[in-house]
Amino acid sequence: MMISKAKKAARILLTEGPAPLARSISYSLRNPLAKQYKQWLQENPLFPADLARMRRDSAGFDYRPLISIVTPVYNVDEIWLTKCIDSVIAQTYDNWELCLADDASTEPHVHAVLQRYQEREPRVKVVFLEENRGIAGASNAALELASGEFVGLLDNDDELTPDALFHVVSLLNEHRDADMIYSDEDKLNKDGALCEPFFKPDWSPDLFLTQMYTCHFGVYRKSLADAIGGFREGFDGSQDYDFVLRLSEQTDRIHHIPKILYHWRMIPGSTAEKYESKDSDVPSMKSLSHAMRRRGWKGVVERGLEPGTFRIRYYITGEPLVSIIIPTRDRAELLKKCVDSIRKKTTWGNYEIIVMDNGSSEKASLKYLEAFDALEGCRVIKHEGPFNFSAINNAAAREAAGEMLVFLNNDTEVSAGDWLEAMLELAQLPHAGAVGPCLLYPDDTIQHAGIILGLGGIANPAFYRRPAEGWSYFNQARVIRDYSAVTGACMMVRKEVFEELGGFDEENLPIAYNDIDFCLRLREKGYQSVYTPFAILYHDEGASRGYGPDPEADYMIEKWRGVIDRDPFYNPNLARDRFDFSLKLRQPS
């Protein structure tokens, strides 16, 4: 194995130079999934018998819509163009047409290849443009050729898996009203090997505003694509992102197929090979800015923490009072550290701190609480009785004067001073139910970056104990995105929404899982739980109360069994026994 790696390194160094070799080594070190995917492919093969079965089954579909594959073409190498077209011809579902628009290619082989396929295969339709219109213009020319009920987008050097359209139409037979369908994808490297699988979440609107994650393979209802005017010129490099932003404003009938149906080819100069090889940020940010204006949102678009990611800075409406609620019992040193960090670092001026004292008896704690209660904007409320996290926070919420509530553990410490602004920007949005920050351990590893259902049991935090600024699965720890839940250790909620749900469940979940249950009830009401990496706190989890047993686990399993089994914001191809978005692999017996 070492010899093989050495030979590969030598080949890269000799043929491409030191910079590509450095990138290759860096990628291998940062991405622990590279080896896993080779094993995953071995465990999930597509046999000829599978394809034969799909051909038989697809012939018997009750609903067999025509799918038009739309492909703009420009000066692509003959080998990649041929492989692209052949991948469509090889589909196990046969009711398709391939609509190709040649964007005035100057390479003579392009015309010859397209002409040959057009003459050989009646389902291949070609238009040769007399002048170069750019990728958006060529995509529209291909779209004009389409007569199908649905259109799928395919780049001229990429490939569909042979079962791609079969799975799309299988879904359409179950969901006739679907307007948009997207799948998982991987990449083809220069050696023709499959790599970098992207197993995606189901439709996640906040994630989509952070990165164009749906991407390949996208299939859209043709009438809706026509209604929004197809692709807009002036957005080349981000034309698909702009297209889906506009289309998703017209429908919420968006479905995800958790299967690899598309191979994105990595060739020199392509976005698949290296994002920075194209300046896609500018048209992407332009697309997002236009989307904000259409939707009536006020704010600005900024680059995100990683290449190809973005952040919408929503302007905060007014100056809402934020009520920060901190349950405590004794351990004055923890509470003081927490409160001091809030008062010294927080840049948002309009807040109050409510400390809920659940039976403190230590002399030092009582002395601190007395001094704290005398501070401006700070008050102590006594809550007698056994520890009941839900009841304590519900009581505090009733007393809170703020429009926004922040439930905060006393073993936390503010890191970034604009933590409240970062959460307020999102919590004020009508669709947002709960907003959670990035919580770090003192060693700068992740303690909470959103919660995934069914992970290591009922639920657990994403990217647990991963370095905060290290590799994360497609930058998911470094972007604003939707999760099924965020942690009650630091959670912002509009007070009106908290009251609408009746607060935390103090009867059935007095200690554990109350935050997860609350977030799942939010989702039932149509709200989202949103994670932001732009609000950062340190959290010494369990320092004040310890972990204790989970007496409420049986209740959660009984109530949310079906939901826990399939988290829509976590792909079923990813492992549920590890926290780093590893692939689900068979364990050796």
Coordinates of C-alpha atoms in Angstrom, one line a residue:
M1 CA 0.0 0.0 0.0
M2 CA 2.8 2.4 0.9
I3 CA 4.5 1.7 -2.4
S4 CA 1.3 2.4 -4.3
K5 CA 0.9 5.7 -2.5
A6 CA 4.5 6.6 -3.2
K7 CA 4.1 5.8 -6.9
K8 CA 0.9 7.9 -7.1
A9 CA 2.7 10.8 -5.3
A10 CA 5.6 10.5 -7.7
R11 CA 3.3 10.5 -10.7
I12 CA 1.5 13.6 -9.6
L13 CA 4.8 15.4 -8.8
L14 CA 6.3 14.6 -12.2
T15 CA 3.3 15.2 -14.3
E16 CA 1.5 18.0 -12.5
G17 CA 4.0 19.6 -10.2
P18 CA 4.4 20.3 -6.4
A19 CA 1.2 22.4 -6.0
P20 CA -1.2 19.6 -7.1
L21 CA 0.7 17.1 -5.0
A22 CA 0.3 19.3 -2.0
R23 CA -3.4 19.6 -2.6
S24 CA -3.8 15.8 -3.0
I25 CA -2.0 15.2 0.3
S26 CA -4.0 17.9 2.1
Y27 CA -7.2 16.5 0.8
S28 CA -6.3 12.9 1.9
L29 CA -5.5 14.2 5.4
R30 CA -8.6 16.4 5.6
N31 CA -11.1 13.9 4.1
P32 CA -11.4 10.7 6.0
L33 CA -14.1 9.4 3.7
A34 CA -11.9 8.8 0.7
K35 CA -11.1 5.2 1.7
Q36 CA -14.6 4.6 3.1
Y37 CA -16.1 5.3 -0.3
K38 CA -14.1 2.6 -2.0
Q39 CA -15.5 0.1 0.5
W40 CA -19.0 1.6 0.2
L41 CA -18.9 1.1 -3.6
Q42 CA -17.9 -2.5 -3.1
E43 CA -20.7 -3.1 -0.7
N44 CA -23.3 -1.4 -2.9
P45 CA -22.7 -2.7 -6.5
L46 CA -25.1 -2.3 -9.3
F47 CA -25.2 -5.7 -11.0
P48 CA -26.5 -6.4 -14.6
A49 CA -29.3 -8.4 -13.1
D50 CA -30.4 -5.2 -11.2
L51 CA -30.4 -3.2 -14.4
A52 CA -32.4 -5.9 -16.2
R53 CA -35.0 -5.9 -13.4
M54 CA -35.3 -2.1 -13.6
R55 CA -35.9 -2.3 -17.3
R56 CA -38.7 -4.7 -16.7
D57 CA -40.2 -2.8 -13.8
S58 CA -40.0 0.6 -15.6
A59 CA -41.9 -0.8 -18.6
G60 CA -44.8 -1.5 -16.2
F61 CA -44.9 1.9 -14.5
D62 CA -48.5 3.3 -14.4
Y63 CA -47.0 6.7 -15.0
R64 CA -44.3 7.0 -17.7
P65 CA -43.6 10.7 -18.3
L66 CA -41.2 11.8 -21.0
I67 CA -38.0 13.1 -19.3
S68 CA -36.0 15.6 -21.4
I69 CA -32.3 15.8 -20.5
V70 CA -31.0 19.3 -21.2
T71 CA -27.3 19.6 -22.0
P72 CA -25.4 22.7 -23.2
V73 CA -22.3 21.8 -25.1
Y74 CA -19.1 23.8 -25.7
N75 CA -15.7 22.6 -26.8
V76 CA -15.7 19.5 -24.6
D77 CA -13.2 16.7 -25.2
E78 CA -14.6 14.1 -27.5
I79 CA -14.1 11.3 -24.9
W80 CA -16.1 13.1 -22.2
L81 CA -18.9 14.1 -24.6
T82 CA -19.2 10.6 -25.8
K83 CA -19.3 9.2 -22.3
C84 CA -21.9 11.8 -21.3
I85 CA -24.3 10.9 -24.2
D86 CA -23.7 7.2 -23.8
S87 CA -24.7 7.4 -20.1
V88 CA -28.2 8.7 -21.2
I89 CA -28.6 6.1 -23.9
A90 CA -27.8 3.4 -21.3
Q91 CA -30.7 4.4 -19.0
T92 CA -32.9 1.6 -17.8
Y93 CA -36.0 3.8 -18.2
D94 CA -36.5 4.4 -21.9
N95 CA -39.0 7.3 -22.2
W96 CA -36.4 10.1 -22.5
E97 CA -35.0 12.5 -25.0
L98 CA -31.6 14.2 -24.9
C99 CA -31.7 17.9 -25.9
L100 CA -28.2 19.2 -26.8
A101 CA -27.4 22.8 -27.7
D102 CA -24.0 23.3 -29.2
D103 CA -22.9 26.8 -28.1
A104 CA -20.9 27.6 -31.3
S105 CA -18.1 25.3 -30.4
T106 CA -14.8 25.9 -32.3
E107 CA -13.5 22.4 -31.9
P108 CA -14.5 20.5 -35.1
H109 CA -15.0 17.1 -33.3
V110 CA -18.0 18.5 -31.3
H111 CA -20.2 19.0 -34.4
A112 CA -19.2 15.6 -35.7
V113 CA -20.0 13.8 -32.5
L114 CA -23.4 15.5 -32.1
Q115 CA -24.3 14.9 -35.7
R116 CA -23.4 11.2 -35.4
Y117 CA -25.5 10.6 -32.4
Q118 CA -28.4 12.6 -33.8
E119 CA -28.4 10.4 -36.9
R120 CA -28.0 7.2 -34.9
E121 CA -30.5 7.7 -32.0
P122 CA -33.9 9.3 -32.7
R123 CA -34.3 10.4 -29.1
V124 CA -31.2 12.7 -29.4
K125 CA -32.1 16.2 -30.5
V126 CA -29.5 18.8 -31.4
V127 CA -29.5 22.5 -32.1
F128 CA -26.3 24.2 -33.4
L129 CA -26.1 27.8 -32.3
E130 CA -24.5 30.2 -34.8
E131 CA -23.0 32.4 -32.1
N132 CA -21.8 31.8 -28.6
R133 CA -24.5 32.6 -26.0
G134 CA -22.8 31.4 -22.8
I135 CA -24.0 28.6 -20.7
A136 CA -27.3 30.2 -19.7
G137 CA -28.2 31.0 -23.3
A138 CA -27.2 27.6 -24.5
S139 CA -29.2 25.9 -21.7
N140 CA -32.2 27.9 -22.8
A141 CA -31.7 26.8 -26.4
A142 CA -31.6 23.1 -25.2
L143 CA -34.7 23.8 -23.0
E144 CA -36.5 25.0 -26.1
L145 CA -36.0 21.6 -27.7
A146 CA -37.5 19.8 -24.8
S147 CA -41.0 18.4 -25.1
G148 CA -41.0 16.3 -21.9
E149 CA -43.2 16.8 -18.9
F150 CA -39.9 17.0 -16.8
V151 CA -36.4 18.3 -17.6
G152 CA -33.2 17.0 -16.1
L153 CA -29.9 18.9 -16.2
L154 CA -26.7 17.2 -17.3
D155 CA -23.4 18.9 -18.0
N156 CA -21.6 17.9 -21.2
D157 CA -18.7 16.1 -19.5
D158 CA -20.6 14.4 -16.7
E159 CA -22.4 11.1 -16.6
L160 CA -25.7 9.7 -15.3
T161 CA -25.8 6.4 -13.6
P162 CA -27.8 3.9 -15.6
D163 CA -30.6 3.7 -13.0
A164 CA -30.9 7.5 -12.7
L165 CA -34.2 8.0 -14.6
F166 CA -35.6 4.8 -13.2
H167 CA -35.4 6.1 -9.7
V168 CA -36.8 9.5 -10.7
V169 CA -39.8 8.0 -12.4
S170 CA -40.3 5.6 -9.5
L171 CA -40.6 8.6 -7.2
L172 CA -43.0 10.3 -9.6
N173 CA -45.2 7.3 -9.5
E174 CA -45.5 7.8 -5.7
H175 CA -45.6 11.6 -5.9
R176 CA -47.3 12.7 -9.1
D177 CA -47.3 16.3 -7.9
A178 CA -43.5 16.6 -7.5
D179 CA -42.1 19.7 -9.1
M180 CA -38.4 19.3 -8.3
I181 CA -36.4 16.2 -7.6
Y182 CA -32.7 16.0 -6.8
S183 CA -30.3 13.1 -5.9
D184 CA -27.0 12.5 -4.3
E185 CA -23.9 12.7 -6.4
D186 CA -20.2 11.8 -6.5
K187 CA -17.2 12.7 -8.7
L188 CA -15.1 11.0 -11.4
N189 CA -11.4 11.8 -11.0
K190 CA -8.9 11.9 -13.8
D191 CA -8.2 8.2 -13.5
G192 CA -11.9 7.4 -14.0
A193 CA -12.4 6.4 -10.3
L194 CA -15.4 7.4 -8.3
C195 CA -14.7 9.6 -5.3
E196 CA -16.1 12.4 -3.1
P197 CA -19.7 11.2 -2.6
F198 CA -22.1 13.9 -1.5
F199 CA -25.0 12.2 0.4
K200 CA -27.3 15.1 0.9
P201 CA -30.1 16.0 3.3
D202 CA -33.7 16.3 2.2
W203 CA -34.9 19.8 1.2
S204 CA -33.2 22.2 3.6
P205 CA -34.1 25.8 2.7
D206 CA -31.6 27.5 5.0
L207 CA -28.8 25.3 3.7
F208 CA -29.7 26.1 0.2
L209 CA -29.3 29.8 0.9
T210 CA -25.8 29.0 2.1
Q211 CA -24.6 26.7 -0.8
M212 CA -26.0 25.2 -4.0
Y213 CA -26.2 21.7 -2.4
T214 CA -29.0 20.2 -4.5
C215 CA -27.0 20.5 -7.7
H216 CA -26.8 17.1 -9.5
F217 CA -29.0 15.3 -10.5
G218 CA -31.7 17.9 -10.7
V219 CA -35.1 17.2 -12.4
Y220 CA -37.8 19.9 -12.7
R221 CA -41.3 20.1 -14.0
K222 CA -41.1 21.6 -17.5
S223 CA -44.1 23.9 -17.1
L224 CA -42.7 25.4 -14.0
A225 CA -39.3 25.9 -15.6
D226 CA -41.0 27.7 -18.5
A227 CA -43.1 29.8 -16.1
I228 CA -40.0 31.2 -14.4
G229 CA -38.4 32.0 -17.8
G230 CA -35.7 29.2 -17.8
F231 CA -32.1 30.3 -17.2
R232 CA -31.2 33.9 -16.9
E233 CA -28.3 35.3 -18.8
G234 CA -25.9 37.3 -16.8
F235 CA -25.7 34.5 -14.2
D236 CA -23.3 32.3 -16.0
G237 CA -21.4 30.1 -13.6
S238 CA -24.3 30.2 -11.2
Q239 CA -27.2 29.8 -13.7
D240 CA -28.5 26.5 -12.0
Y241 CA -28.4 28.1 -8.6
D242 CA -30.3 31.1 -9.8
F243 CA -32.8 28.8 -11.6
V244 CA -33.5 26.7 -8.5
L245 CA -33.8 29.8 -6.2
R246 CA -36.5 31.1 -8.5
L247 CA -38.2 27.8 -8.9
S248 CA -38.3 27.0 -5.2
E249 CA -40.1 30.2 -4.6
Q250 CA -43.0 28.8 -6.7
T251 CA -43.3 25.4 -5.0
D252 CA -42.6 23.4 -1.9
R253 CA -43.1 20.0 -3.7
I254 CA -39.4 19.2 -3.6
H255 CA -38.2 15.6 -3.2
H256 CA -34.8 14.1 -2.6
I257 CA -33.6 10.6 -3.8
P258 CA -30.9 9.5 -1.4
K259 CA -29.0 7.6 -4.1
I260 CA -25.9 8.5 -6.2
L261 CA -27.4 9.1 -9.6
Y262 CA -24.8 11.5 -11.1
H263 CA -21.1 11.4 -11.6
W264 CA -19.5 14.9 -11.8
R265 CA -16.2 14.8 -13.7
M266 CA -13.1 16.3 -12.3
I267 CA -11.0 17.8 -15.1
P268 CA -8.5 20.6 -15.0
G269 CA -10.2 24.0 -14.7
S270 CA -13.6 22.5 -13.6
T271 CA -15.5 23.5 -10.5
A272 CA -15.6 19.8 -9.6
E273 CA -11.8 19.6 -9.5
K274 CA -11.3 22.8 -7.5
Y275 CA -13.9 25.3 -6.6
E276 CA -11.6 28.3 -6.8
S277 CA -10.8 27.5 -10.4
K278 CA -13.9 29.5 -11.4
D279 CA -15.0 32.7 -9.9
S280 CA -18.5 31.4 -9.2
D281 CA -18.9 33.5 -6.0
V282 CA -19.9 36.6 -7.8
P283 CA -22.8 35.3 -9.8
S284 CA -23.9 33.1 -6.8
M285 CA -24.0 36.2 -4.6
K286 CA -25.8 38.1 -7.3
S287 CA -28.4 35.2 -7.4
L288 CA -28.9 35.4 -3.7
S289 CA -29.2 39.2 -3.7
H290 CA -31.9 39.0 -6.4
A291 CA -33.7 36.3 -4.4
M292 CA -33.7 38.5 -1.3
R293 CA -35.3 41.4 -3.2
R294 CA -37.9 39.1 -4.7
R295 CA -38.8 37.7 -1.3
G296 CA -38.8 41.1 0.4
W297 CA -35.9 40.4 2.7
K298 CA -33.6 43.1 4.0
G299 CA -29.9 42.3 4.3
V300 CA -26.7 41.7 2.5
V301 CA -25.0 38.6 1.1
E302 CA -21.4 37.8 2.2
R303 CA -19.0 35.0 1.5
G304 CA -19.2 32.2 4.0
L305 CA -16.5 30.6 6.1
E306 CA -15.5 28.2 3.3
P307 CA -15.1 28.4 -0.5
G308 CA -18.5 28.1 -2.3
T309 CA -20.5 29.0 0.8
F310 CA -22.4 32.2 1.6
R311 CA -24.0 34.0 4.5
I312 CA -27.1 36.2 4.3
R313 CA -26.8 38.9 6.9
Y314 CA -30.5 39.7 7.5
Y315 CA -31.0 43.1 9.0
I316 CA -32.5 42.9 12.4
T317 CA -35.9 44.5 12.6
G318 CA -36.0 47.0 15.5
E319 CA -34.2 46.4 18.7
P320 CA -35.9 43.4 20.3
L321 CA -35.3 42.8 23.9
V322 CA -33.6 39.4 24.4
S323 CA -34.2 37.6 27.7
I324 CA -31.3 35.3 28.6
I325 CA -32.5 32.6 30.9
I326 CA -29.9 30.7 33.0
P327 CA -31.0 27.9 35.4
T328 CA -28.5 27.3 38.3
R329 CA -27.9 25.7 41.6
D330 CA -24.8 26.6 43.6
R331 CA -21.5 26.4 41.6
A332 CA -21.1 30.2 41.7
E333 CA -17.8 30.1 39.9
L334 CA -19.5 28.6 36.8
L335 CA -22.4 31.1 36.8
K336 CA -20.0 34.0 37.4
K337 CA -17.9 33.0 34.4
C338 CA -20.9 32.6 32.2
V339 CA -22.5 36.0 33.3
D340 CA -19.2 37.9 33.1
S341 CA -18.6 36.7 29.5
I342 CA -22.1 37.9 28.5
R343 CA -21.7 41.3 30.1
K344 CA -18.2 41.9 28.9
K345 CA -18.3 40.5 25.4
T346 CA -21.9 40.8 24.1
T347 CA -22.3 43.6 21.5
W348 CA -26.1 43.5 21.4
G349 CA -27.2 46.1 23.9
N350 CA -30.8 45.3 24.5
Y351 CA -30.9 42.2 26.7
E352 CA -31.8 41.1 30.2
I353 CA -30.4 38.1 32.2
I354 CA -32.7 36.0 34.3
V355 CA -31.0 33.6 36.7
M356 CA -33.4 30.8 37.8
D357 CA -32.1 29.7 41.2
N358 CA -33.1 26.1 41.9
G359 CA -32.3 25.8 45.5
S360 CA -28.8 27.2 45.9
S361 CA -27.5 26.8 49.5
E362 CA -23.7 27.3 49.3
K363 CA -22.7 30.5 51.0
A364 CA -20.6 31.8 48.1
S365 CA -23.4 31.1 45.6
L366 CA -26.0 33.0 47.7
K367 CA -23.6 35.9 48.1
Y368 CA -23.0 36.0 44.3
L369 CA -26.7 35.8 43.5
E370 CA -27.5 38.7 45.9
A371 CA -24.8 40.8 44.1
F372 CA -26.1 39.7 40.7
D373 CA -29.7 40.6 41.5
A374 CA -28.6 44.2 42.2
L375 CA -27.1 44.7 38.7
E376 CA -29.0 46.6 36.0
G377 CA -30.8 44.3 33.6
C378 CA -30.3 41.3 35.9
R379 CA -32.6 39.5 38.2
V380 CA -32.8 36.3 40.2
I381 CA -36.0 34.2 40.4
K382 CA -36.3 31.5 43.0
H383 CA -37.6 28.2 41.8
E384 CA -38.1 25.7 44.5
G385 CA -38.5 21.9 44.2
P386 CA -36.5 19.1 42.6
F387 CA -34.6 19.9 39.4
N388 CA -36.9 20.0 36.4
F389 CA -35.2 21.7 33.5
S390 CA -38.4 22.1 31.5
A391 CA -40.4 23.5 34.4
I392 CA -37.6 25.9 35.4
N393 CA -37.3 27.3 31.9
N394 CA -41.1 27.5 31.4
A395 CA -41.4 29.5 34.6
A396 CA -38.7 31.9 33.5
A397 CA -40.3 32.3 30.1
R398 CA -43.5 33.5 31.7
E399 CA -41.6 36.1 33.7
A400 CA -39.4 37.2 30.7
A401 CA -40.0 40.6 29.3
G402 CA -38.2 40.0 26.0
E403 CA -39.6 39.3 22.5
M404 CA -36.8 36.8 22.2
L405 CA -35.8 34.0 24.6
V406 CA -32.4 32.5 25.0
F407 CA -32.2 29.4 27.1
L408 CA -28.6 29.1 28.3
N409 CA -26.7 26.7 30.5
N410 CA -24.7 28.1 33.3
D411 CA -21.6 26.2 32.2
T412 CA -21.3 28.2 29.0
E413 CA -19.0 31.1 28.1
V414 CA -19.5 33.6 25.2
S415 CA -16.7 33.5 22.7
A416 CA -17.8 35.8 19.8
G417 CA -19.3 39.0 21.0
D418 CA -21.9 39.2 18.2
W419 CA -23.5 35.8 19.2
L420 CA -26.9 37.4 19.9
E421 CA -26.9 39.2 16.5
A422 CA -26.0 36.1 14.7
M423 CA -28.9 34.2 16.2
L424 CA -31.3 37.2 16.0
E425 CA -30.8 37.5 12.3
L426 CA -32.3 34.0 11.9
A427 CA -34.7 33.8 14.8
Q428 CA -36.7 36.8 13.6
L429 CA -37.5 35.0 10.3
P430 CA -41.1 33.7 10.1
H431 CA -40.1 30.1 9.3
A432 CA -37.5 29.9 12.1
G433 CA -38.5 28.1 15.3
A434 CA -35.4 27.6 17.2
V435 CA -31.8 28.8 16.5
G436 CA -28.7 27.2 17.9
P437 CA -25.1 28.3 17.9
C438 CA -21.8 26.4 17.6
L439 CA -20.8 25.1 21.0
L440 CA -17.2 24.2 21.6
Y441 CA -15.3 22.4 24.3
P442 CA -12.4 24.3 25.9
D443 CA -10.0 22.5 23.5
D444 CA -11.8 24.0 20.5
T445 CA -13.5 20.7 19.4
I446 CA -17.2 20.8 18.6
Q447 CA -19.6 19.9 21.3
H448 CA -22.8 20.9 19.4
A449 CA -23.2 21.9 15.7
G450 CA -26.9 20.8 15.4
I451 CA -28.5 17.5 16.5
I452 CA -29.1 14.4 14.4
L453 CA -31.9 12.0 15.2
G454 CA -31.0 8.3 15.6
L455 CA -27.3 9.1 15.9
G456 CA -25.8 6.9 18.6
G457 CA -29.3 6.3 20.1
I458 CA -32.2 8.7 20.2
A459 CA -30.1 11.7 19.1
N460 CA -26.7 13.2 19.3
P461 CA -24.7 16.3 18.1
A462 CA -23.3 16.5 14.6
F463 CA -19.5 16.5 14.3
Y464 CA -19.0 15.8 18.0
R465 CA -15.4 16.3 19.1
R466 CA -14.3 17.2 15.6
P467 CA -11.9 20.3 15.4
A468 CA -14.0 23.4 15.0
E469 CA -12.0 24.7 12.0
G470 CA -11.0 21.3 10.6
W471 CA -12.5 19.2 7.9
S472 CA -16.3 18.6 8.1
Y473 CA -18.5 16.8 5.6
F474 CA -18.9 19.3 2.7
N475 CA -18.4 22.1 5.2
Q476 CA -21.6 21.2 7.0
A477 CA -20.2 22.3 10.4
R478 CA -19.3 25.7 8.9
V479 CA -22.6 26.7 7.3
I480 CA -26.0 27.9 8.3
R481 CA -28.3 24.9 7.9
D482 CA -31.5 23.2 9.1
Y483 CA -31.4 20.3 11.6
S484 CA -34.1 18.3 13.2
A485 CA -33.1 19.9 16.5
V486 CA -30.6 22.2 18.2
T487 CA -29.5 22.0 21.8
G488 CA -31.3 23.6 24.8
A489 CA -27.8 24.4 26.2
C490 CA -28.1 27.5 24.1
M491 CA -31.3 28.1 22.1
M492 CA -33.0 31.2 20.9
V493 CA -36.8 31.2 20.3
R494 CA -39.3 33.9 19.7
K495 CA -41.4 34.2 22.8
E496 CA -44.7 34.0 20.9
V497 CA -43.5 30.7 19.2
F498 CA -42.5 29.3 22.6
E499 CA -45.9 30.1 24.0
E500 CA -47.6 28.7 20.9
L501 CA -46.1 25.4 21.6
G502 CA -46.7 25.5 25.3
G503 CA -43.0 25.5 26.2
F504 CA -41.0 22.4 27.2
D505 CA -42.7 19.2 28.3
E506 CA -42.2 19.4 32.0
E507 CA -44.4 16.4 32.8
N508 CA -42.8 13.8 30.6
L509 CA -39.4 15.2 30.0
P510 CA -38.2 17.0 33.1
I511 CA -34.5 16.5 32.5
A512 CA -33.4 15.0 29.2
Y513 CA -34.6 15.3 25.6
N514 CA -36.9 18.2 26.3
D515 CA -35.0 20.4 23.7
I516 CA -35.3 17.7 21.0
D517 CA -38.9 17.1 21.7
F518 CA -39.5 20.9 21.5
C519 CA -37.8 21.1 18.2
L520 CA -39.7 18.2 16.8
R521 CA -43.0 19.8 17.9
L522 CA -41.8 23.0 16.2
R523 CA -41.4 21.0 12.9
E524 CA -44.9 19.7 13.2
K525 CA -46.1 23.3 13.3
G526 CA -44.1 24.2 10.2
Y527 CA -41.1 25.8 11.8
Q528 CA -37.4 25.0 11.2
S529 CA -34.6 24.5 13.7
V530 CA -31.6 26.4 12.4
Y531 CA -27.9 26.0 13.3
T532 CA -25.5 28.9 12.8
P533 CA -21.7 28.6 13.0
F534 CA -21.5 32.4 13.4
A535 CA -22.6 32.4 17.0
I536 CA -19.9 30.7 19.1
L537 CA -19.8 29.8 22.8
Y538 CA -17.8 27.4 24.9
H539 CA -19.6 24.8 26.9
D540 CA -18.3 22.6 29.6
E541 CA -21.1 20.1 29.1
G542 CA -22.4 18.5 32.3
A543 CA -20.1 20.6 34.6
S544 CA -23.0 21.9 36.6
R545 CA -25.4 19.0 36.8
G546 CA -23.6 15.9 35.5
Y547 CA -25.0 13.7 32.8
G548 CA -27.2 11.3 34.9
P549 CA -29.5 8.6 33.5
D550 CA -32.0 9.1 30.7
P551 CA -35.3 8.2 32.3
E552 CA -37.2 9.9 29.5
A553 CA -35.7 7.7 26.7
D554 CA -38.6 5.3 26.6
Y555 CA -41.1 8.1 26.3
M556 CA -39.1 9.7 23.4
I557 CA -38.8 6.4 21.6
E558 CA -42.5 5.7 21.9
K559 CA -43.6 9.2 20.8
W560 CA -41.1 9.9 18.0
R561 CA -40.1 6.4 16.8
G562 CA -40.8 6.9 13.1
V563 CA -39.1 10.3 13.1
I564 CA -36.0 9.1 14.9
D565 CA -35.6 6.3 12.4
R566 CA -35.3 8.7 9.5
D567 CA -33.9 12.1 10.1
P568 CA -34.7 14.1 6.9
F569 CA -31.6 16.3 7.5
Y570 CA -29.3 13.4 7.6
N571 CA -28.8 11.0 4.7
P572 CA -29.6 7.3 5.3
N573 CA -26.3 6.3 3.6
L574 CA -24.4 7.9 6.5
A575 CA -23.5 6.1 9.6
R576 CA -25.6 6.4 12.8
D577 CA -22.9 5.0 15.1
R578 CA -20.4 7.8 14.4
F579 CA -20.7 11.6 14.6
D580 CA -18.6 12.8 11.7
F581 CA -20.9 12.0 8.8
S582 CA -19.0 8.8 8.0
L583 CA -20.5 6.4 5.5
K584 CA -22.6 3.5 6.6
L585 CA -20.5 0.4 6.1
R586 CA -20.9 -3.2 7.0
Q587 CA -18.9 -4.0 10.1
P588 CA -16.5 -7.0 9.9
S589 CA -18.0 -10.0 11.7

